[in-house]
Amino acid sequence: MNSESSGARFTKMGRNGGSGSGYFDAACEQQRLGNADKAIEYLKKAVEDGFDKVRASKELARLYCDAGRYNLALDELAAAAKLAPDDGHINAMMGRVYSVMTDYDPAIGEYKKAEKKGYMTAEVSRELGLLYRRKRDFHAAVEYLEKAAVSKDSPAGVRVELARIYFEEKDYEKAQEKLNEEIDSGSDSSQAHELLGSIHVRQGRYKEALEEFEAACRMGPGDGRICGEMGLAYEKMNDIDKAVIKYEEALSKGPVTARLYSDLGRLYEQQRRYDLAAGAFRNAQKESPRDRDLHLRLAGVLWKKNDYDAAAREIGCVDETEREGCEWNMRLAGIYGKQGKTELAARELNSAIEKGCDEGNARIELGRLRRAAGEPRKAAEEFRRALEKSRYGGEKWFSNWMLNEIEISGRKVNLDSYPRRIVAGLTNRCNLRCAMCEAIGPLWDISERAAEGIVRLMPYLQSIVWVGGEVFLAPGFRGLFEKASSYPQIEQPICTNGLLIDESWCRILSSSRVLLTVSIDGVTKPTYEKIRTGADFGVLLDKLEMIARYRKSEGTPAGGKMRLGMQMVVMEENSAELDRVVGFAKKFGFEFLSLLPLDYCIKENSGLFSDERKAALVRQKVAALAEEAAESGIQLFDNLPHPNETPSDKTDDRTRPEGGGNETEPGLLCHWPWHQLNLGTNDTVCIHCFCGNKPVGNSREEELEAIWNGSAIRLAREKIASGRSGEWCNPVCVSGKIKKDALCWECVHPGII
């Protein structure tokens, strides 16, 4: 039956009946067919023909409300209320219209009138409960939703609504109780499983949470909110890759929120995928343009990309008066410092101190800033104040650190501070015979005297690098490692081929403050086993998978202690595989990749890099590798020789202050003689592997403290401090082939505290 014929039939019936019922029936038919305007026309004719005005007005109000004509709906209901003042249903309908209009106070008022008149259905109770929830009156919301829940005609999902309130109030026990009631009732409520999953996330039951989210997904495709919650669960489980996938999926499904983009940007940043992180934060800004913190987050990412001008512009988007907290000042100080704007950086650091930031850290940054600007006396004063203000001021290692910074600033040759870092060669024992290794000779282990010296210095040290041979073959290594682990300030980098790490060591390492560097000189079986004689590529892969599994279980890399790196000595035998290195590193969760040349520490020109044509091809591959590493969030340390730069001690290798000044002077070529002792095989002690064959002592014959201020190391400090580095240092360093950042521990490893 088409609309015209039904309308004509009901019109005729109305005329014959004379009560308007035919028009009313016609209106109902038109409403069923989706012809709202026709339905309204027939309802008006029904009233004209004597039909019940109250009943017709209610139907008209429904039609007007559905069409978004809310004022007309309210007019009809007001007219009906005059005719039937005791009809609470009319007030309930008015409450519904106001609720749709998001005018919550009048809506509550009308529903309360309906209640007084005795009209209180389960649906009205539910509506009142939801309105009170929107008004944040949770007590009243619970009261009415509970009434709806116990009603025999309880609306679907009312227990879920109750659970949401308990969830928002962090009463997870009651929320879970209501959700279990909903599920036990036989309801196929995906919302109940979704919310139950969210509760498990907040209570740290992440596997149970994922099971509930998966159950919700099986009941329907849902939207991106479930994916977002799954992303949060994976993030809490430190499975960052899966978390990123779920956040991306949530955004593709919608609804899109600034929070989702921001969370995704934060994880991209954690993965060091800075381009993607910047894009995510920019999208978050589009969704929430007034969120000032997003500008700070984006500036931080741009700073890590070394795009300091863009980072400064991003912070400049927020008026200075609206920058709450000292984080803004610290970030700007870092930007200005990189731009060489010393006074502006100092101003921001002082502002951060005034706002109550960690003054010790701020003073350290001020000290480094002043020293880099060639103002040693001002630098020393800042380090003294850092010692006074830092929460670590009473600890030996921190006092030693600040004294060391003061002595570097003053170019002191005979030091009162102790070393801050020791590279400890423990043995020349090894399970392999690598093609490039020079540690082959009579069996040697570190002397008891040297080991005791390391233990004595542990209260002052910030880093101990354990090297071999193969450290896991060294007698006494576990004891030394555990002793160092009892000092929380000490980070322990370990250089290993990784083949001897077992389950026991994995448990220890994955929960310790360790930087585990695995030497891998080939990413295919033939190349790896050719260079590393005696190695089994399959065993290596098994060990890397085991390490990755333990890291994930112990909370790394997302927020745990252990960091994992890969080291590769670049030579002719493996240079063809450089384009496959990043993919290999990413597969096994390496956070950084270090590229080293063959013998660069000893000879100025050796191996692959003695042939400029071959070297140029390698640099081209490394440039592509660097881009891929950045996209994959892998930090690259490129220690390969580069074309000569200006010799570092002929020019100021630090930025001069903006205004000049009498105190300015060239910076030191190298800080290592003030930072570190390198205990090599056969008891030889040098400063750094960069220093080649220039020993400064013998660890079997001398105490480490005596070597630290012995005549040989003092000569090295004197030559560097007086600008005569070329008379002592490795020509590779002086020539500029070694990047300046590699000649200062703070540059290589800035995250001290």
mmCIF file of C-alpha atoms in Angstrom, residues 456-727:
data_model
loop_
_atom_site.group_PDB
_atom_site.id
_atom_site.type_symbol
_atom_site.label_atom_id
_atom_site.label_comp_id
_atom_site.label_asym_id
_atom_site.label_seq_id
_atom_site.Cartn_x
_atom_site.Cartn_y
_atom_site.Cartn_z
ATOM 1 C CA ARG A 456 87.616 0.581 46.318
ATOM 2 C CA LEU A 457 86.630 3.156 43.707
ATOM 3 C CA MET A 458 83.021 1.966 43.338
ATOM 4 C CA PRO A 459 81.560 4.528 45.790
ATOM 5 C CA TYR A 460 82.889 7.278 43.464
ATOM 6 C CA LEU A 461 82.212 5.706 40.069
ATOM 7 C CA GLN A 462 79.255 6.326 37.769
ATOM 8 C CA SER A 463 80.094 3.722 35.150
ATOM 9 C CA ILE A 464 82.134 0.520 34.883
ATOM 10 C CA VAL A 465 82.549 -0.976 31.419
ATOM 11 C CA TRP A 466 83.256 -4.717 31.532
ATOM 12 C CA VAL A 467 85.231 -6.019 28.520
ATOM 13 C CA GLY A 468 87.304 -9.037 27.512
ATOM 14 C CA GLY A 469 88.223 -11.301 25.754
ATOM 15 C CA GLU A 470 84.792 -12.619 26.632
ATOM 16 C CA VAL A 471 83.642 -11.267 30.001
ATOM 17 C CA PHE A 472 81.418 -14.262 30.740
ATOM 18 C CA LEU A 473 84.535 -16.458 30.829
ATOM 19 C CA ALA A 474 86.306 -14.199 33.338
ATOM 20 C CA PRO A 475 86.798 -15.748 36.798
ATOM 21 C CA GLY A 476 85.148 -13.605 39.439
ATOM 22 C CA PHE A 477 83.061 -11.537 37.013
ATOM 23 C CA ARG A 478 79.742 -12.343 38.702
ATOM 24 C CA GLY A 479 81.069 -11.202 42.074
ATOM 25 C CA LEU A 480 82.376 -7.916 40.659
ATOM 26 C CA PHE A 481 79.126 -7.344 38.774
ATOM 27 C CA GLU A 482 76.962 -7.972 41.836
ATOM 28 C CA LYS A 483 79.176 -5.735 43.981
ATOM 29 C CA ALA A 484 78.858 -2.896 41.463
ATOM 30 C CA SER A 485 75.087 -3.486 41.316
ATOM 31 C CA SER A 486 74.891 -2.630 45.012
ATOM 32 C CA TYR A 487 75.775 0.972 44.066
ATOM 33 C CA PRO A 488 72.656 2.360 42.347
ATOM 34 C CA GLN A 489 74.523 5.211 40.616
ATOM 35 C CA ILE A 490 76.735 2.819 38.633
ATOM 36 C CA GLU A 491 75.707 1.850 35.133
ATOM 37 C CA GLN A 492 77.473 -1.250 33.854
ATOM 38 C CA PRO A 493 78.040 -1.452 30.102
ATOM 39 C CA ILE A 494 79.088 -4.965 29.053
ATOM 40 C CA CYS A 495 80.768 -5.834 25.748
ATOM 41 C CA THR A 496 80.178 -9.448 24.766
ATOM 42 C CA ASN A 497 79.700 -11.769 21.826
ATOM 43 C CA GLY A 498 76.533 -12.909 23.620
ATOM 44 C CA LEU A 499 77.003 -16.618 22.960
ATOM 45 C CA LEU A 500 77.627 -17.587 26.604
ATOM 46 C CA ILE A 501 74.676 -15.740 28.168
ATOM 47 C CA ASP A 502 72.377 -18.308 29.781
ATOM 48 C CA GLU A 503 68.972 -18.118 31.504
ATOM 49 C CA SER A 504 70.564 -17.317 34.863
ATOM 50 C CA TRP A 505 72.521 -14.356 33.480
ATOM 51 C CA CYS A 506 69.464 -13.208 31.507
ATOM 52 C CA ARG A 507 67.450 -12.922 34.710
ATOM 53 C CA ILE A 508 70.208 -10.893 36.373
ATOM 54 C CA LEU A 509 71.002 -8.627 33.413
ATOM 55 C CA SER A 510 67.425 -7.848 32.404
ATOM 56 C CA SER A 511 66.648 -6.420 35.834
ATOM 57 C CA SER A 512 69.962 -4.579 36.312
ATOM 58 C CA ARG A 513 71.257 -1.150 35.292
ATOM 59 C CA VAL A 514 73.105 -2.586 32.335
ATOM 60 C CA LEU A 515 73.967 -1.461 28.845
ATOM 61 C CA LEU A 516 74.540 -4.775 27.069
ATOM 62 C CA THR A 517 76.457 -4.375 23.808
ATOM 63 C CA VAL A 518 76.608 -7.476 21.622
ATOM 64 C CA SER A 519 79.399 -7.578 19.040
ATOM 65 C CA ILE A 520 77.911 -8.800 15.751
ATOM 66 C CA ASP A 521 80.070 -8.293 12.672
ATOM 67 C CA GLY A 522 77.753 -9.935 10.160
ATOM 68 C CA VAL A 523 74.002 -10.321 9.831
ATOM 69 C CA THR A 524 74.123 -13.445 7.675
ATOM 70 C CA LYS A 525 75.489 -16.841 8.646
ATOM 71 C CA PRO A 526 78.378 -16.925 6.121
ATOM 72 C CA THR A 527 79.704 -13.450 6.949
ATOM 73 C CA TYR A 528 79.246 -13.741 10.714
ATOM 74 C CA GLU A 529 80.929 -17.143 10.967
ATOM 75 C CA LYS A 530 83.739 -16.136 8.598
ATOM 76 C CA ILE A 531 84.722 -13.115 10.720
ATOM 77 C CA ARG A 532 83.978 -14.709 14.107
ATOM 78 C CA THR A 533 85.763 -18.034 13.860
ATOM 79 C CA GLY A 534 84.174 -20.656 16.096
ATOM 80 C CA ALA A 535 80.801 -18.894 16.316
ATOM 81 C CA ASP A 536 77.430 -20.405 15.399
ATOM 82 C CA PHE A 537 74.968 -17.948 13.847
ATOM 83 C CA GLY A 538 72.007 -20.094 14.891
ATOM 84 C CA VAL A 539 73.129 -20.023 18.532
ATOM 85 C CA LEU A 540 73.483 -16.234 18.320
ATOM 86 C CA LEU A 541 69.892 -15.890 17.107
ATOM 87 C CA ASP A 542 68.642 -18.144 19.927
ATOM 88 C CA LYS A 543 70.504 -16.048 22.503
ATOM 89 C CA LEU A 544 69.132 -12.792 21.101
ATOM 90 C CA GLU A 545 65.582 -14.161 21.240
ATOM 91 C CA MET A 546 66.109 -15.233 24.859
ATOM 92 C CA ILE A 547 67.438 -11.785 25.806
ATOM 93 C CA ALA A 548 64.463 -10.116 24.116
ATOM 94 C CA ARG A 549 62.058 -12.363 26.026
ATOM 95 C CA TYR A 550 63.618 -11.592 29.400
ATOM 96 C CA ARG A 551 63.802 -7.873 28.690
ATOM 97 C CA LYS A 552 60.100 -7.787 27.975
ATOM 98 C CA SER A 553 59.278 -9.719 31.148
ATOM 99 C CA GLU A 554 61.370 -7.331 33.253
ATOM 100 C CA GLY A 555 59.917 -4.141 31.849
ATOM 101 C CA THR A 556 62.505 -3.206 29.274
ATOM 102 C CA PRO A 557 62.917 -1.411 26.971
ATOM 103 C CA ALA A 558 59.883 0.724 27.851
ATOM 104 C CA GLY A 559 60.796 1.667 31.373
ATOM 105 C CA GLY A 560 63.194 -0.874 32.788
ATOM 106 C CA LYS A 561 66.898 -0.723 33.548
ATOM 107 C CA MET A 562 68.596 -2.783 30.873
ATOM 108 C CA ARG A 563 69.450 -1.287 27.484
ATOM 109 C CA LEU A 564 70.555 -3.334 24.504
ATOM 110 C CA GLY A 565 72.958 -2.350 21.756
ATOM 111 C CA MET A 566 74.700 -3.902 18.773
ATOM 112 C CA GLN A 567 78.311 -3.182 17.844
ATOM 113 C CA MET A 568 79.754 -3.808 14.402
ATOM 114 C CA VAL A 569 83.333 -3.404 13.243
ATOM 115 C CA VAL A 570 83.026 -2.277 9.622
ATOM 116 C CA MET A 571 85.497 -3.918 7.254
ATOM 117 C CA GLU A 572 85.641 -5.098 3.656
ATOM 118 C CA GLU A 573 84.278 -8.514 4.619
ATOM 119 C CA ASN A 574 80.963 -7.124 5.931
ATOM 120 C CA SER A 575 80.498 -3.696 4.299
ATOM 121 C CA ALA A 576 78.126 -5.198 1.701
ATOM 122 C CA GLU A 577 75.689 -6.034 4.525
ATOM 123 C CA LEU A 578 75.338 -2.510 5.886
ATOM 124 C CA ASP A 579 71.952 -2.104 4.195
ATOM 125 C CA ARG A 580 70.626 -5.087 6.188
ATOM 126 C CA VAL A 581 71.944 -4.131 9.611
ATOM 127 C CA VAL A 582 69.032 -1.951 10.782
ATOM 128 C CA GLY A 583 66.434 -4.593 9.909
ATOM 129 C CA PHE A 584 68.411 -7.144 11.924
ATOM 130 C CA ALA A 585 68.784 -4.769 14.878
ATOM 131 C CA LYS A 586 65.083 -3.915 14.851
ATOM 132 C CA LYS A 587 64.037 -7.570 14.786
ATOM 133 C CA PHE A 588 65.824 -8.296 18.063
ATOM 134 C CA GLY A 589 64.986 -5.064 19.868
ATOM 135 C CA PHE A 590 68.375 -3.334 19.800
ATOM 136 C CA GLU A 591 68.013 0.256 20.965
ATOM 137 C CA PHE A 592 71.297 1.516 19.590
ATOM 138 C CA LEU A 593 73.814 0.566 16.942
ATOM 139 C CA SER A 594 77.513 1.390 17.116
ATOM 140 C CA LEU A 595 79.702 1.298 14.003
ATOM 141 C CA LEU A 596 83.473 1.049 14.498
ATOM 142 C CA PRO A 597 86.303 0.995 11.951
ATOM 143 C CA LEU A 598 89.026 -1.614 11.997
ATOM 144 C CA ASP A 599 92.026 -0.512 14.121
ATOM 145 C CA TYR A 600 91.037 3.143 14.101
ATOM 146 C CA CYS A 601 92.192 3.516 17.660
ATOM 147 C CA ILE A 602 95.759 2.617 16.790
ATOM 148 C CA LYS A 603 96.459 3.821 13.266
ATOM 149 C CA GLU A 604 95.403 6.954 11.480
ATOM 150 C CA ASN A 605 94.841 5.132 8.191
ATOM 151 C CA SER A 606 94.097 1.438 8.210
ATOM 152 C CA GLY A 607 91.789 -1.191 6.789
ATOM 153 C CA LEU A 608 88.874 -0.203 4.601
ATOM 154 C CA PHE A 609 89.217 3.527 5.324
ATOM 155 C CA SER A 610 92.745 3.800 3.955
ATOM 156 C CA ASP A 611 91.184 3.646 0.463
ATOM 157 C CA GLU A 612 89.218 6.869 -0.024
ATOM 158 C CA ARG A 613 87.132 5.454 -2.882
ATOM 159 C CA LYS A 614 85.999 2.480 -0.815
ATOM 160 C CA ALA A 615 85.525 4.725 2.215
ATOM 161 C CA ALA A 616 83.255 7.033 0.221
ATOM 162 C CA LEU A 617 81.047 4.084 -0.778
ATOM 163 C CA VAL A 618 80.808 2.993 2.842
ATOM 164 C CA ARG A 619 79.865 6.517 3.964
ATOM 165 C CA GLN A 620 77.124 6.558 1.336
ATOM 166 C CA LYS A 621 75.716 3.302 2.727
ATOM 167 C CA VAL A 622 76.001 4.576 6.285
ATOM 168 C CA ALA A 623 74.035 7.723 5.373
ATOM 169 C CA ALA A 624 71.153 5.541 4.140
ATOM 170 C CA LEU A 625 71.536 3.340 7.211
ATOM 171 C CA ALA A 626 71.264 6.414 9.450
ATOM 172 C CA GLU A 627 67.938 7.419 7.879
ATOM 173 C CA GLU A 628 66.556 3.900 8.277
ATOM 174 C CA ALA A 629 67.747 3.755 11.888
ATOM 175 C CA ALA A 630 66.016 7.050 12.681
ATOM 176 C CA GLU A 631 62.758 5.798 11.165
ATOM 177 C CA SER A 632 63.042 2.587 13.198
ATOM 178 C CA GLY A 633 63.832 4.360 16.467
ATOM 179 C CA ILE A 634 67.364 2.954 16.710
ATOM 180 C CA GLN A 635 70.035 5.341 17.966
ATOM 181 C CA LEU A 636 73.121 5.308 15.761
ATOM 182 C CA PHE A 637 76.648 5.938 17.035
ATOM 183 C CA ASP A 638 78.726 6.436 13.913
ATOM 184 C CA ASN A 639 82.366 6.214 14.998
ATOM 185 C CA LEU A 640 83.710 5.676 11.495
ATOM 186 C CA PRO A 641 86.390 8.060 10.208
ATOM 187 C CA HIS A 642 85.028 11.075 8.375
ATOM 188 C CA PRO A 643 86.746 13.504 6.024
ATOM 189 C CA ASN A 644 89.103 15.748 7.935
ATOM 190 C CA GLU A 645 87.587 18.651 9.807
ATOM 191 C CA THR A 646 89.493 21.591 11.261
ATOM 192 C CA PRO A 647 91.813 20.193 13.950
ATOM 193 C CA SER A 648 89.867 20.458 17.160
ATOM 194 C CA ASP A 649 92.425 22.231 19.351
ATOM 195 C CA LYS A 650 93.117 24.972 16.807
ATOM 196 C CA THR A 651 89.617 26.342 17.209
ATOM 197 C CA ASP A 652 87.173 26.595 20.037
ATOM 198 C CA ASP A 653 85.299 23.292 20.007
ATOM 199 C CA ARG A 654 82.575 24.774 22.185
ATOM 200 C CA THR A 655 80.282 27.700 21.407
ATOM 201 C CA ARG A 656 81.498 31.116 22.497
ATOM 202 C CA PRO A 657 79.155 33.343 24.527
ATOM 203 C CA GLU A 658 77.085 35.884 22.664
ATOM 204 C CA GLY A 659 78.756 38.921 24.141
ATOM 205 C CA GLY A 660 82.339 37.670 24.170
ATOM 206 C CA GLY A 661 84.210 38.638 27.330
ATOM 207 C CA ASN A 662 87.726 38.503 28.726
ATOM 208 C CA GLU A 663 87.195 35.104 30.340
ATOM 209 C CA THR A 664 86.570 33.230 27.119
ATOM 210 C CA GLU A 665 89.133 30.708 25.915
ATOM 211 C CA PRO A 666 89.220 27.660 23.601
ATOM 212 C CA GLY A 667 87.635 24.503 24.959
ATOM 213 C CA LEU A 668 89.539 21.304 25.723
ATOM 214 C CA LEU A 669 90.037 18.934 22.821
ATOM 215 C CA CYS A 670 89.213 15.929 25.014
ATOM 216 C CA HIS A 671 87.863 15.309 28.520
ATOM 217 C CA TRP A 672 88.720 11.616 28.845
ATOM 218 C CA PRO A 673 91.970 12.097 30.868
ATOM 219 C CA TRP A 674 89.807 13.750 33.553
ATOM 220 C CA HIS A 675 87.051 11.100 33.431
ATOM 221 C CA GLN A 676 88.387 7.622 32.940
ATOM 222 C CA LEU A 677 90.980 4.861 33.285
ATOM 223 C CA ASN A 678 91.047 2.012 30.769
ATOM 224 C CA LEU A 679 92.409 -1.236 32.241
ATOM 225 C CA GLY A 680 93.472 -3.311 29.261
ATOM 226 C CA THR A 681 94.762 -6.823 28.845
ATOM 227 C CA ASN A 682 98.253 -7.692 30.115
ATOM 228 C CA ASP A 683 97.758 -5.161 32.955
ATOM 229 C CA THR A 684 98.341 -2.132 30.731
ATOM 230 C CA VAL A 685 96.382 0.952 31.775
ATOM 231 C CA CYS A 686 95.634 3.712 29.286
ATOM 232 C CA ILE A 687 93.123 6.539 29.215
ATOM 233 C CA HIS A 688 90.907 5.476 26.334
ATOM 234 C CA CYS A 689 91.113 3.107 23.375
ATOM 235 C CA PHE A 690 91.432 6.268 21.243
ATOM 236 C CA CYS A 691 94.823 6.819 22.887
ATOM 237 C CA GLY A 692 96.334 3.797 21.174
ATOM 238 C CA ASN A 693 99.559 2.395 22.564
ATOM 239 C CA LYS A 694 100.225 5.100 25.155
ATOM 240 C CA PRO A 695 100.077 3.457 28.578
ATOM 241 C CA VAL A 696 99.792 5.529 31.741
ATOM 242 C CA GLY A 697 100.388 2.712 34.220
ATOM 243 C CA ASN A 698 100.389 -0.987 35.104
ATOM 244 C CA SER A 699 97.469 -2.305 37.184
ATOM 245 C CA ARG A 700 99.400 -5.312 38.502
ATOM 246 C CA GLU A 701 102.306 -3.198 39.747
ATOM 247 C CA GLU A 702 100.543 0.008 40.859
ATOM 248 C CA GLU A 703 97.407 0.987 42.732
ATOM 249 C CA LEU A 704 94.769 2.587 40.529
ATOM 250 C CA GLU A 705 94.756 5.718 42.690
ATOM 251 C CA ALA A 706 98.481 6.172 42.041
ATOM 252 C CA ILE A 707 98.057 5.694 38.294
ATOM 253 C CA TRP A 708 95.236 8.270 38.308
ATOM 254 C CA ASN A 709 97.683 11.008 39.285
ATOM 255 C CA GLY A 710 100.862 9.451 37.928
ATOM 256 C CA SER A 711 103.311 11.349 35.766
ATOM 257 C CA ALA A 712 102.092 9.843 32.479
ATOM 258 C CA ILE A 713 98.445 10.800 32.814
ATOM 259 C CA ARG A 714 99.351 14.202 34.227
ATOM 260 C CA LEU A 715 101.429 14.829 31.105
ATOM 261 C CA ALA A 716 98.420 14.015 28.918
ATOM 262 C CA ARG A 717 96.260 16.453 30.899
ATOM 263 C CA GLU A 718 98.947 19.141 30.737
ATOM 264 C CA LYS A 719 99.331 18.841 26.945
ATOM 265 C CA ILE A 720 95.575 18.999 26.349
ATOM 266 C CA ALA A 721 95.002 21.785 28.895
ATOM 267 C CA SER A 722 97.710 23.939 27.320
ATOM 268 C CA GLY A 723 96.392 23.478 23.774
ATOM 269 C CA ARG A 724 99.288 21.204 22.716
ATOM 270 C CA SER A 725 97.214 18.060 22.128
ATOM 271 C CA GLY A 726 99.168 17.180 19.024
ATOM 272 C CA GLU A 727 102.262 16.492 21.149
#
